[in-house]
Amino acid sequence: MKRAAGAEPAARLPGWRSRLLLLVMLGTLAVLVGRVFYLQGLDNHFLRQKGESRYMRVVEVSANRGMIRDRNNEPLAISTPVESVAASPADLSAQPADLTRLAQLLEMDTGELSRRISDSRREFVYLKRQLPPEDAARVAALRIPGVFLQREYRRYYPAGEVTAHLIGFTDVDGRGQEAMELAFEKELAGTTGSRRVIKDRRGSIVEDVESIRTPQDGRTITLSIDARVQYLAFRELKDAVQAQRARAGGVVVLDVATGEVLAMSNLPAFNPNNRGKVEPARTRNRAVTDLFEPGSTLKPFTAAAALEAGTVRPDTVIQTAPGELTIGTRTIHDAHPLGALTVAQVIQKSSNVGAAKIALGLKPKTLWELFDHVGFGEPPRIGFPGEAGGRLREYTRWRPIEQATMSYGHGISVSLLQLARAYLVFATDGELMPATLTRVGTPPPRVRVISPETARAVRRMLELAVAPGGTGPRAQVPGYRVAGKTGTARKLEGGVYTQRKYVSTFVGIAPASSPRIIVAVLIDEPSAGQYYGGAVAAPVFAQIAAGTLRILGVPPDAPRDNVVLPPPETPEVREEA
């Protein structure tokens, strides 16, 4: 058979080349089989390492934040488990419809959701923190690969606004932001732990490999607060602030035996369980951070300084007529002419002229030292964030008019806690101790400030102040003898005393025969027609003191019908603001 014209002969490969190719292929297969056998049977570390790099994660294990409780172990701040929605962008696989549905459940804009998950290099990103259980269950039901739930803890405050200023609150990461939550952040926070886990492509944990670091839960903090007294103080303060249409208010209740704060309440308040709507101005604890001129509540300290110095006795007569005293270019007034008064009556009727004359009979250093020794001019050091020290000018710079006005609480500034603590010297027969917001096992050491005789003498004067003829009869408590002092002070604005804005105060001791509690009340800018401390703050003291003494089981020291109010037609004894 002949080849066609122009046809090329078919190329033929040598036989050895095909055999060589076959041997190479068989050899390659043998190498692969050997490699597989080696990796799977003899040394599988390499494959395991590669697999783990894709599915093994180290996750943080949150520590349970410590509880805050009151002196009777009632919870004031607790942590409850919640779920947060997180994603692993590197593992995320979702259809647009799934992302739209997820955004709806999380109440997010779809664009915002897409932005958060767009960086495929990130291994972890929160989508929504601390969801309610039912919402978290709906998210989990979507079963979107790379989207998963993360267990966290949310802070809950059972008493809400009643203890808000004392306890404070935490941020979304569980860090203390205000008050005791901030002050005890280190003790409450504990230490987070970590563990190594294996997650599937959906981001769910399928195996718990090992614990790297065990979490250490935070420590429980026991406060000195009595939740029952705290609620009572808040309720009575709230009623008073509303009735007086006041700008703000505060109450401090101290245990005389230990210096423990049994209650500390402020208004306006806020709900720490609703962090999204907290106004910064409402979060500060005014009883600790805000300063004011204490007015006539400082007159007992002026009397005590003079008694200690020996310049007066309780029955020493001070002439206050004609109801005013001019010093240089300034004139001090009484609310109405009072004539000749004993030192005890100066306190009972709250005479500015009488207090000024008593003070001017002292060396400036003598009065300053007593103010300094009871804690005015320096922070109370109770460990509360932002506690104020107040203003007490050095006595070497006092002018006579300043010494006179300081005797009745003008030209000096204090916090409500400072004022309440200072009254301890009259309740403890002349000794002072630190105030504290945490429960103490044994009474703290005391420092003597004035003699027992002086302290008891002033306490008797303070009993007169709440009796008929004094400025605070509305502070009387059925079944108990009480002692206390009213205060009414004009507010300073721009360095000038206003004519229409007042701070009304009352500080009282009960029972007067054997003191157990001190209650300090402040009503800021009452505007319902009354502004004298005896009319505005004293009734609040009476209600809080009566309830607290019952709660503490303090036996009465007077007949139940001991309250004696002046007849309605009797002119009210008032103090000059």
Coordinates of C-alpha atoms in Angstrom, one line a residue:
M1 CA 0.0 0.0 0.0
K2 CA 1.5 3.3 -1.1
R3 CA 1.7 6.6 1.0
A4 CA -0.3 9.5 -0.2
A5 CA 1.8 12.1 -1.9
G6 CA 3.3 14.7 0.6
A7 CA 2.3 12.6 3.7
E8 CA 4.8 12.5 6.6
P9 CA 5.6 9.2 8.3
A10 CA 4.0 8.8 11.8
A11 CA 6.5 9.6 14.7
R12 CA 7.3 6.7 16.9
L13 CA 8.5 7.0 20.5
P14 CA 11.1 4.8 21.8
G15 CA 9.8 2.1 24.1
W16 CA 12.1 3.1 27.0
R17 CA 10.6 6.5 27.2
S18 CA 7.1 5.2 27.9
R19 CA 8.4 2.9 30.5
L20 CA 10.3 5.7 32.1
L21 CA 7.2 7.8 32.3
L22 CA 5.3 5.0 33.9
L23 CA 8.1 4.5 36.5
V24 CA 8.1 8.2 37.3
M25 CA 4.3 8.2 37.8
L26 CA 4.4 5.1 40.0
G27 CA 7.3 6.6 42.0
T28 CA 5.4 9.8 42.6
L29 CA 2.3 7.9 43.7
A30 CA 4.5 5.9 46.1
V31 CA 5.9 9.0 47.6
L32 CA 2.5 10.5 48.0
V33 CA 1.2 7.3 49.6
G34 CA 4.2 7.2 51.9
R35 CA 3.7 10.8 52.8
V36 CA 0.1 10.2 53.6
F37 CA 1.0 7.2 55.7
Y38 CA 3.7 9.2 57.5
L39 CA 1.4 12.1 58.3
Q40 CA -1.6 10.1 59.2
G41 CA 0.1 7.2 61.0
L42 CA 3.5 8.2 62.2
D43 CA 3.5 11.9 62.7
N44 CA 0.1 13.7 62.5
H45 CA 1.3 16.9 64.3
F46 CA 1.6 18.8 61.0
L47 CA -2.0 18.2 59.9
R48 CA -3.3 18.8 63.4
Q49 CA -1.5 22.1 63.6
K50 CA -3.0 23.2 60.3
G51 CA -6.4 22.2 61.3
E52 CA -6.1 23.8 64.7
S53 CA -5.0 27.1 63.1
R54 CA -8.3 27.2 61.3
Y55 CA -10.7 26.0 64.0
M56 CA -8.8 26.3 67.4
R57 CA -9.3 29.5 69.3
V58 CA -8.3 30.9 72.7
V59 CA -11.4 32.5 74.2
E60 CA -11.6 34.7 77.2
V61 CA -13.5 33.5 80.2
S62 CA -15.1 36.3 82.1
A63 CA -14.8 36.5 85.9
N64 CA -18.0 37.0 87.8
R65 CA -18.0 40.5 89.3
G66 CA -18.3 40.5 93.0
M67 CA -21.6 41.3 94.7
I68 CA -22.2 44.5 96.7
R69 CA -24.5 44.0 99.6
D70 CA -25.8 45.9 102.6
R71 CA -24.9 45.3 106.3
N72 CA -27.7 42.6 106.5
N73 CA -26.5 40.8 103.3
E74 CA -29.3 42.2 101.1
P75 CA -27.9 42.4 97.5
L76 CA -27.4 45.9 96.2
A77 CA -25.5 44.9 93.0
I78 CA -25.3 41.5 91.4
S79 CA -24.1 40.1 88.1
T80 CA -26.4 38.0 85.9
P81 CA -25.3 36.0 82.9
V82 CA -26.3 37.3 79.5
E83 CA -25.5 36.6 75.9
S84 CA -23.7 38.9 73.4
V85 CA -23.7 38.3 69.7
A86 CA -20.2 38.1 68.1
A87 CA -18.8 37.2 64.7
S88 CA -15.6 35.8 63.2
P89 CA -15.3 37.7 59.9
A90 CA -12.7 35.2 58.6
D91 CA -15.2 32.4 59.0
L92 CA -18.4 34.3 58.1
S93 CA -20.5 32.9 55.3
A94 CA -24.0 34.4 54.9
Q95 CA -26.5 35.3 52.2
P96 CA -27.7 38.9 52.0
A97 CA -31.1 37.8 53.2
D98 CA -29.5 36.3 56.3
L99 CA -27.6 39.5 57.1
T100 CA -30.8 41.5 56.6
R101 CA -32.6 39.3 59.1
L102 CA -29.7 39.4 61.5
A103 CA -29.6 43.3 61.4
Q104 CA -33.3 43.4 62.1
L105 CA -32.9 41.1 65.2
L106 CA -30.0 43.2 66.4
E107 CA -31.9 46.5 65.7
M108 CA -28.9 47.6 63.6
D109 CA -28.6 49.2 60.2
T110 CA -27.7 46.7 57.5
G111 CA -24.9 48.9 56.4
E112 CA -23.4 49.2 59.9
L113 CA -23.6 45.4 60.2
S114 CA -21.8 44.9 56.9
R115 CA -19.1 47.4 58.0
R116 CA -18.4 45.5 61.2
I117 CA -17.9 42.2 59.5
S118 CA -16.1 43.4 56.4
D119 CA -12.6 42.9 57.7
S120 CA -11.9 39.3 57.0
R121 CA -8.5 39.5 58.8
R122 CA -10.3 39.9 62.2
E123 CA -11.0 36.8 64.2
F124 CA -13.5 38.4 66.6
V125 CA -15.9 41.3 66.6
Y126 CA -18.9 42.1 68.8
L127 CA -22.2 42.8 66.9
K128 CA -24.5 43.5 69.9
R129 CA -23.7 43.3 73.6
Q130 CA -25.8 41.9 76.4
L131 CA -29.0 40.8 74.7
P132 CA -32.1 39.5 76.4
P133 CA -32.3 35.7 76.4
E134 CA -35.2 35.6 73.9
D135 CA -33.4 37.8 71.4
A136 CA -30.2 35.8 71.7
A137 CA -32.2 32.6 71.0
R138 CA -33.6 34.1 67.8
V139 CA -30.1 35.0 66.6
A140 CA -28.8 31.5 67.3
A141 CA -31.7 30.1 65.4
L142 CA -30.5 31.8 62.2
R143 CA -27.5 29.4 62.3
I144 CA -25.3 31.8 60.3
P145 CA -21.7 30.4 59.9
G146 CA -19.3 32.6 61.7
V147 CA -21.9 34.3 64.0
F148 CA -22.1 33.0 67.5
L149 CA -23.1 33.9 71.1
Q150 CA -20.6 34.9 73.7
R151 CA -21.5 34.5 77.5
E152 CA -21.0 37.7 79.5
Y153 CA -22.3 39.2 82.7
R154 CA -24.6 42.2 83.1
R155 CA -24.8 44.2 86.4
Y156 CA -28.2 44.5 88.0
Y157 CA -29.2 46.8 90.8
P158 CA -32.2 45.5 92.8
A159 CA -32.8 48.8 94.6
G160 CA -32.6 50.9 91.4
E161 CA -32.6 54.6 92.0
V162 CA -32.8 54.2 95.8
T163 CA -29.1 53.3 96.0
A164 CA -27.9 54.7 92.7
H165 CA -25.7 57.4 94.0
L166 CA -24.1 55.1 96.5
I167 CA -23.5 52.0 94.3
G168 CA -22.9 53.7 91.0
F169 CA -22.9 51.5 87.8
T170 CA -20.6 49.7 85.4
D171 CA -20.0 50.1 81.6
V172 CA -20.9 47.5 79.0
D173 CA -17.5 45.8 79.7
G174 CA -18.3 45.5 83.4
R175 CA -15.9 48.2 84.6
G176 CA -17.0 50.4 87.5
Q177 CA -17.8 54.0 86.4
E178 CA -19.2 55.7 89.5
A179 CA -19.4 55.5 93.3
M180 CA -18.6 52.2 95.0
E181 CA -18.5 50.3 91.7
L182 CA -15.5 52.6 90.8
A183 CA -14.0 52.8 94.3
F184 CA -13.8 49.0 94.7
E185 CA -13.1 48.2 91.0
K186 CA -10.0 46.1 91.7
E187 CA -11.7 44.0 94.4
L188 CA -15.0 43.6 92.5
A189 CA -13.6 42.9 89.1
G190 CA -11.7 39.7 89.8
T191 CA -9.3 38.3 87.1
T192 CA -10.5 37.0 83.7
G193 CA -9.4 33.5 82.6
S194 CA -8.9 31.9 79.2
R195 CA -9.3 28.5 77.6
R196 CA -8.5 26.8 74.3
V197 CA -11.4 25.5 72.3
I198 CA -12.2 24.1 68.9
K199 CA -15.0 25.8 66.9
D200 CA -16.8 24.6 63.8
R201 CA -17.3 26.6 60.7
R202 CA -20.4 28.2 62.2
G203 CA -18.3 29.5 65.1
S204 CA -19.9 27.2 67.7
I205 CA -17.6 25.5 70.3
V206 CA -17.5 21.8 69.6
E207 CA -14.7 20.8 71.9
D208 CA -13.2 22.3 75.1
V209 CA -9.5 21.5 74.7
E210 CA -7.9 22.9 77.9
S211 CA -8.0 25.7 80.5
I212 CA -5.1 28.1 80.1
R213 CA -6.0 30.4 83.1
T214 CA -8.8 29.9 85.6
P215 CA -10.9 33.0 86.1
Q216 CA -10.9 34.4 89.7
D217 CA -14.3 35.9 90.7
G218 CA -14.4 39.3 92.3
R219 CA -14.7 39.8 96.0
T220 CA -18.0 40.5 97.7
I221 CA -18.1 44.0 99.3
T222 CA -20.3 44.5 102.4
L223 CA -21.4 48.1 102.9
S224 CA -22.4 49.8 106.1
I225 CA -25.7 50.7 104.5
D226 CA -29.0 49.3 105.9
A227 CA -31.3 48.9 102.9
R228 CA -34.3 49.5 105.1
V229 CA -33.0 52.8 106.4
Q230 CA -31.8 53.7 102.9
Y231 CA -35.3 53.2 101.4
L232 CA -36.9 55.2 104.3
A233 CA -34.5 58.1 103.7
F234 CA -35.0 58.1 100.0
R235 CA -38.8 58.0 100.3
E236 CA -39.0 60.9 102.8
L237 CA -36.5 63.0 100.9
K238 CA -38.4 62.5 97.6
D239 CA -41.7 63.5 99.2
A240 CA -40.0 66.6 100.7
V241 CA -38.3 67.7 97.5
Q242 CA -41.5 67.3 95.5
A243 CA -43.6 69.1 98.2
Q244 CA -41.2 72.0 98.4
R245 CA -40.6 72.0 94.6
A246 CA -36.9 72.0 95.4
R247 CA -34.0 71.8 93.0
A248 CA -32.3 68.9 94.9
G249 CA -31.9 67.3 98.3
G250 CA -29.7 65.0 100.4
V251 CA -29.8 62.9 103.5
V252 CA -27.0 61.2 105.5
V253 CA -27.7 58.9 108.4
L254 CA -24.8 57.9 110.7
D255 CA -24.4 55.3 113.4
V256 CA -23.0 57.1 116.4
A257 CA -21.3 54.1 117.8
T258 CA -19.2 53.2 114.7
G259 CA -19.3 56.1 112.3
E260 CA -21.0 53.8 109.7
V261 CA -23.2 55.4 107.1
L262 CA -26.5 53.7 107.5
A263 CA -28.1 55.7 104.6
M264 CA -27.0 58.3 102.1
S265 CA -29.7 59.5 99.7
N266 CA -29.7 62.2 97.0
L267 CA -32.2 63.7 94.5
P268 CA -32.5 64.0 91.6
A269 CA -31.8 60.3 91.1
F270 CA -31.3 58.0 88.2
N271 CA -31.9 54.3 87.4
P272 CA -28.6 52.5 87.1
N273 CA -30.3 49.6 85.3
N274 CA -31.0 51.9 82.4
R275 CA -27.5 53.1 81.4
G276 CA -28.6 54.4 78.0
K277 CA -30.5 57.4 79.5
V278 CA -28.3 58.4 82.4
E279 CA -27.6 62.2 82.6
P280 CA -24.1 62.9 84.0
A281 CA -25.5 65.7 86.2
R282 CA -27.7 63.1 88.0
T283 CA -25.0 60.6 88.8
R284 CA -22.9 62.6 91.3
N285 CA -23.4 61.9 95.0
R286 CA -24.2 65.4 96.2
A287 CA -23.9 64.5 99.9
V288 CA -20.2 63.8 99.3
T289 CA -19.2 65.9 96.3
D290 CA -21.3 69.1 96.6
L291 CA -20.4 72.0 98.9
F292 CA -22.6 74.5 100.5
E293 CA -22.5 77.1 103.3
P294 CA -24.0 75.4 106.4
G295 CA -25.6 78.4 107.9
S296 CA -26.8 78.2 111.5
T297 CA -25.9 74.5 111.8
L298 CA -22.4 75.8 112.6
K299 CA -23.5 77.8 115.7
P300 CA -23.1 74.8 118.1
F301 CA -19.4 74.6 117.2
T302 CA -19.0 78.3 117.9
A303 CA -20.6 77.8 121.3
A304 CA -18.4 74.7 121.9
A305 CA -15.2 76.6 121.1
A306 CA -16.2 79.3 123.6
L307 CA -17.1 76.8 126.3
E308 CA -13.8 75.0 125.8
A309 CA -11.9 78.3 126.0
G310 CA -13.7 79.3 129.1
T311 CA -14.9 82.7 127.7
V312 CA -18.6 81.8 128.3
R313 CA -20.8 79.4 130.2
P314 CA -24.2 78.1 129.0
D315 CA -25.9 80.7 131.2
T316 CA -23.6 83.6 130.2
V317 CA -25.8 86.5 129.0
I318 CA -25.2 88.0 125.5
Q319 CA -26.9 91.2 124.6
T320 CA -28.3 90.9 121.1
A321 CA -30.4 94.1 121.0
P322 CA -31.2 95.9 118.8
G323 CA -31.1 92.8 116.6
E324 CA -28.1 93.9 114.5
L325 CA -24.4 94.3 114.8
T326 CA -22.2 96.5 112.6
I327 CA -18.6 95.5 112.0
G328 CA -16.8 97.9 109.7
T329 CA -19.0 98.5 106.7
R330 CA -21.1 95.3 107.2
T331 CA -24.1 94.8 109.4
I332 CA -25.2 91.4 110.8
H333 CA -28.9 91.0 111.4
D334 CA -31.2 88.7 113.4
A335 CA -34.6 87.7 111.9
H336 CA -36.2 89.8 114.8
P337 CA -34.9 91.5 117.9
L338 CA -34.3 89.1 120.7
G339 CA -32.7 91.2 123.5
A340 CA -30.6 89.7 126.2
L341 CA -30.0 85.9 125.6
T342 CA -28.0 83.3 127.4
V343 CA -25.6 81.3 125.3
A344 CA -28.0 78.4 125.4
Q345 CA -30.8 80.7 124.1
V346 CA -28.5 82.0 121.4
I347 CA -28.4 78.4 120.0
Q348 CA -32.1 77.8 120.8
K349 CA -33.3 80.9 118.9
S350 CA -30.4 80.9 116.4
S351 CA -29.3 84.5 116.9
N352 CA -26.7 85.6 114.4
V353 CA -25.8 88.6 116.5
G354 CA -25.3 86.4 119.6
A355 CA -23.1 83.9 117.7
A356 CA -21.0 86.6 116.2
K357 CA -20.4 88.2 119.6
I358 CA -19.4 84.8 121.1
A359 CA -17.0 84.3 118.2
L360 CA -15.5 87.7 118.5
G361 CA -14.7 87.0 122.1
L362 CA -12.3 84.2 120.9
K363 CA -8.9 84.3 119.3
P364 CA -9.3 83.4 115.6
K365 CA -7.0 80.4 116.0
T366 CA -9.3 79.0 118.8
L367 CA -12.3 78.9 116.5
W368 CA -10.3 77.7 113.5
E369 CA -8.8 74.8 115.4
L370 CA -12.2 73.5 116.4
F371 CA -13.5 73.7 112.8
D372 CA -10.3 72.0 111.7
H373 CA -10.5 69.2 114.3
V374 CA -14.0 68.2 113.4
G375 CA -13.0 67.8 109.8
F376 CA -14.0 71.0 108.0
G377 CA -11.7 71.9 105.2
E378 CA -10.5 68.4 104.3
P379 CA -12.1 65.4 102.6
P380 CA -13.7 62.9 104.9
R381 CA -11.6 60.1 103.3
I382 CA -14.2 57.5 103.1
G383 CA -12.8 56.2 99.8
F384 CA -15.6 57.7 97.7
P385 CA -14.6 59.0 94.3
G386 CA -14.8 62.8 94.1
E387 CA -15.3 63.5 97.8
A388 CA -14.9 67.2 98.5
G389 CA -12.9 68.8 101.2
G390 CA -14.7 72.1 101.5
R391 CA -13.3 75.6 102.2
L392 CA -11.9 76.7 105.5
R393 CA -9.6 79.7 105.2
E394 CA -6.5 79.9 107.3
Y395 CA -7.3 81.9 110.5
T396 CA -4.3 84.3 110.0
R397 CA -6.2 85.8 107.0
W398 CA -9.5 86.3 108.8
R399 CA -10.9 89.8 109.1
P400 CA -13.2 90.5 112.1
I401 CA -16.3 90.4 109.8
E402 CA -15.2 87.0 108.5
Q403 CA -14.7 85.6 112.0
A404 CA -18.2 86.9 112.9
T405 CA -20.0 85.5 109.8
M406 CA -18.1 82.2 110.1
S407 CA -19.6 81.7 113.5
Y408 CA -23.0 81.2 111.9
G409 CA -21.9 79.3 108.9
H410 CA -21.1 81.9 106.2
G411 CA -17.7 82.1 104.5
I412 CA -17.1 78.4 105.0
S413 CA -18.2 75.5 102.9
V414 CA -18.8 71.8 103.7
S415 CA -20.4 68.7 102.3
L416 CA -23.5 67.1 104.0
L417 CA -21.4 64.1 105.0
Q418 CA -18.8 66.4 106.6
L419 CA -21.5 68.2 108.6
A420 CA -23.1 65.0 109.8
R421 CA -19.8 63.6 110.9
A422 CA -18.8 66.8 112.7
Y423 CA -22.0 66.4 114.9
L424 CA -20.5 63.2 116.2
V425 CA -18.6 65.2 118.8
F426 CA -21.9 66.2 120.4
A427 CA -23.3 62.7 120.3
T428 CA -20.2 60.9 121.6
D429 CA -19.4 63.2 124.5
G430 CA -16.7 65.0 122.6
E431 CA -15.0 62.3 120.5
L432 CA -14.7 62.0 116.7
M433 CA -14.2 58.9 114.6
P434 CA -13.9 58.3 110.8
A435 CA -17.1 58.0 108.8
T436 CA -17.2 54.8 106.7
L437 CA -19.3 53.3 103.9
T438 CA -18.2 49.7 104.6
R439 CA -19.2 47.7 107.5
V440 CA -16.8 47.6 110.4
G441 CA -16.3 44.7 112.8
T442 CA -15.2 46.7 115.8
P443 CA -15.7 50.4 116.5
P444 CA -12.8 52.5 115.1
P445 CA -10.5 54.5 117.4
R446 CA -11.7 57.9 118.4
V447 CA -10.0 61.2 118.9
R448 CA -11.1 63.6 121.6
V449 CA -12.0 67.0 120.3
I450 CA -13.8 68.7 123.2
S451 CA -14.5 67.7 126.8
P452 CA -17.4 65.5 127.7
E453 CA -18.8 68.5 129.8
T454 CA -18.8 70.8 126.8
A455 CA -20.3 68.1 124.5
R456 CA -23.2 67.4 126.9
A457 CA -23.8 71.1 127.4
V458 CA -24.1 71.8 123.7
R459 CA -26.4 68.7 123.3
R460 CA -28.7 70.2 125.9
M461 CA -28.7 73.4 123.9
L462 CA -29.7 71.5 120.8
E463 CA -32.6 69.9 122.7
L464 CA -33.8 73.4 123.5
A465 CA -33.6 74.2 119.8
V466 CA -36.2 71.6 118.9
A467 CA -38.5 72.4 121.8
P468 CA -41.2 75.1 121.7
G469 CA -39.4 78.5 121.6
G470 CA -36.7 77.1 119.4
T471 CA -36.3 77.2 115.6
G472 CA -36.9 73.4 115.0
P473 CA -39.9 72.1 116.9
R474 CA -41.1 70.2 113.8
A475 CA -38.1 67.9 114.3
Q476 CA -39.6 66.4 117.5
V477 CA -40.1 62.6 117.4
P478 CA -42.9 60.8 119.4
G479 CA -41.4 58.7 122.2
Y480 CA -37.8 60.1 121.8
R481 CA -35.9 63.0 123.0
V482 CA -34.0 64.6 120.1
A483 CA -31.4 67.4 119.7
G484 CA -30.7 69.3 116.6
K485 CA -30.1 72.5 114.8
T486 CA -31.7 74.2 111.9
G487 CA -29.8 76.1 109.1
T488 CA -30.9 78.5 106.5
A489 CA -28.4 80.1 104.1
R490 CA -28.6 82.2 101.0
K491 CA -26.8 80.7 98.0
L492 CA -23.8 82.3 96.5
E493 CA -23.9 83.1 92.8
G494 CA -21.0 84.9 91.2
G495 CA -19.6 85.9 94.6
V496 CA -22.9 87.6 95.6
Y497 CA -25.6 86.2 98.0
T498 CA -28.9 85.8 96.2
Q499 CA -32.2 87.0 97.6
R500 CA -34.4 84.2 96.4
K501 CA -32.3 81.0 96.5
Y502 CA -31.7 79.2 99.8
V503 CA -30.2 76.0 101.2
S504 CA -32.3 74.7 104.1
T505 CA -30.7 72.2 106.5
F506 CA -31.2 70.3 109.7
V507 CA -28.8 68.1 111.6
G508 CA -30.2 66.1 114.5
I509 CA -29.2 63.5 117.2
A510 CA -31.5 60.8 118.5
P511 CA -32.2 59.7 121.2
A512 CA -30.7 62.7 123.0
S513 CA -30.3 60.8 126.3
S514 CA -28.2 58.1 124.7
P515 CA -27.4 59.0 121.1
R516 CA -27.6 56.3 118.5
I517 CA -28.0 58.1 115.2
I518 CA -27.3 61.4 113.5
V519 CA -29.5 62.5 110.6
A520 CA -28.5 65.4 108.4
V521 CA -31.0 66.8 105.9
L522 CA -30.5 69.3 103.1
I523 CA -33.1 70.8 100.8
D524 CA -31.6 72.8 97.9
E525 CA -33.6 75.8 96.6
P526 CA -37.1 75.1 98.0
S527 CA -39.6 77.2 96.1
A528 CA -43.1 76.3 97.5
G529 CA -43.2 79.3 99.8
Q530 CA -41.1 78.0 102.7
Y531 CA -37.4 78.1 103.0
Y532 CA -36.4 78.1 106.7
G533 CA -34.6 75.0 107.8
G534 CA -37.1 74.5 110.7
A535 CA -40.0 74.4 108.3
V536 CA -38.5 72.6 105.3
A537 CA -35.7 70.2 106.6
A538 CA -36.7 69.6 110.2
P539 CA -39.9 67.6 109.4
V540 CA -37.8 65.3 107.1
F541 CA -35.5 64.6 110.0
A542 CA -38.4 63.7 112.2
Q543 CA -39.8 61.2 109.8
I544 CA -36.4 59.6 109.1
A545 CA -35.3 59.5 112.7
A546 CA -38.6 58.0 113.9
G547 CA -38.5 55.2 111.3
T548 CA -34.8 54.5 111.8
L549 CA -35.0 54.2 115.5
R550 CA -37.9 51.7 115.1
I551 CA -35.9 49.7 112.5
L552 CA -32.9 49.6 114.8
G553 CA -35.0 48.6 117.8
V554 CA -33.9 51.6 119.9
P555 CA -36.0 51.8 123.0
P556 CA -37.9 55.1 123.6
D557 CA -36.5 57.5 126.1
A558 CA -39.6 59.7 126.4
P559 CA -43.4 59.4 126.6
R560 CA -45.3 58.8 123.4
D561 CA -47.1 62.1 123.7
N562 CA -43.9 64.1 124.2
V563 CA -44.2 66.2 121.0
V564 CA -45.2 69.7 121.9
L565 CA -45.7 72.2 119.1
P566 CA -46.3 75.9 119.7
P567 CA -49.9 77.1 119.2
P568 CA -50.8 78.0 115.6
E569 CA -51.1 81.7 116.5
T570 CA -47.7 81.8 118.0
P571 CA -45.1 83.6 115.7
E572 CA -42.6 81.1 114.4
V573 CA -39.0 81.5 115.7
R574 CA -36.9 82.0 112.6
E575 CA -33.2 82.5 111.9
E576 CA -31.8 85.2 109.6
A577 CA -30.4 83.7 106.4

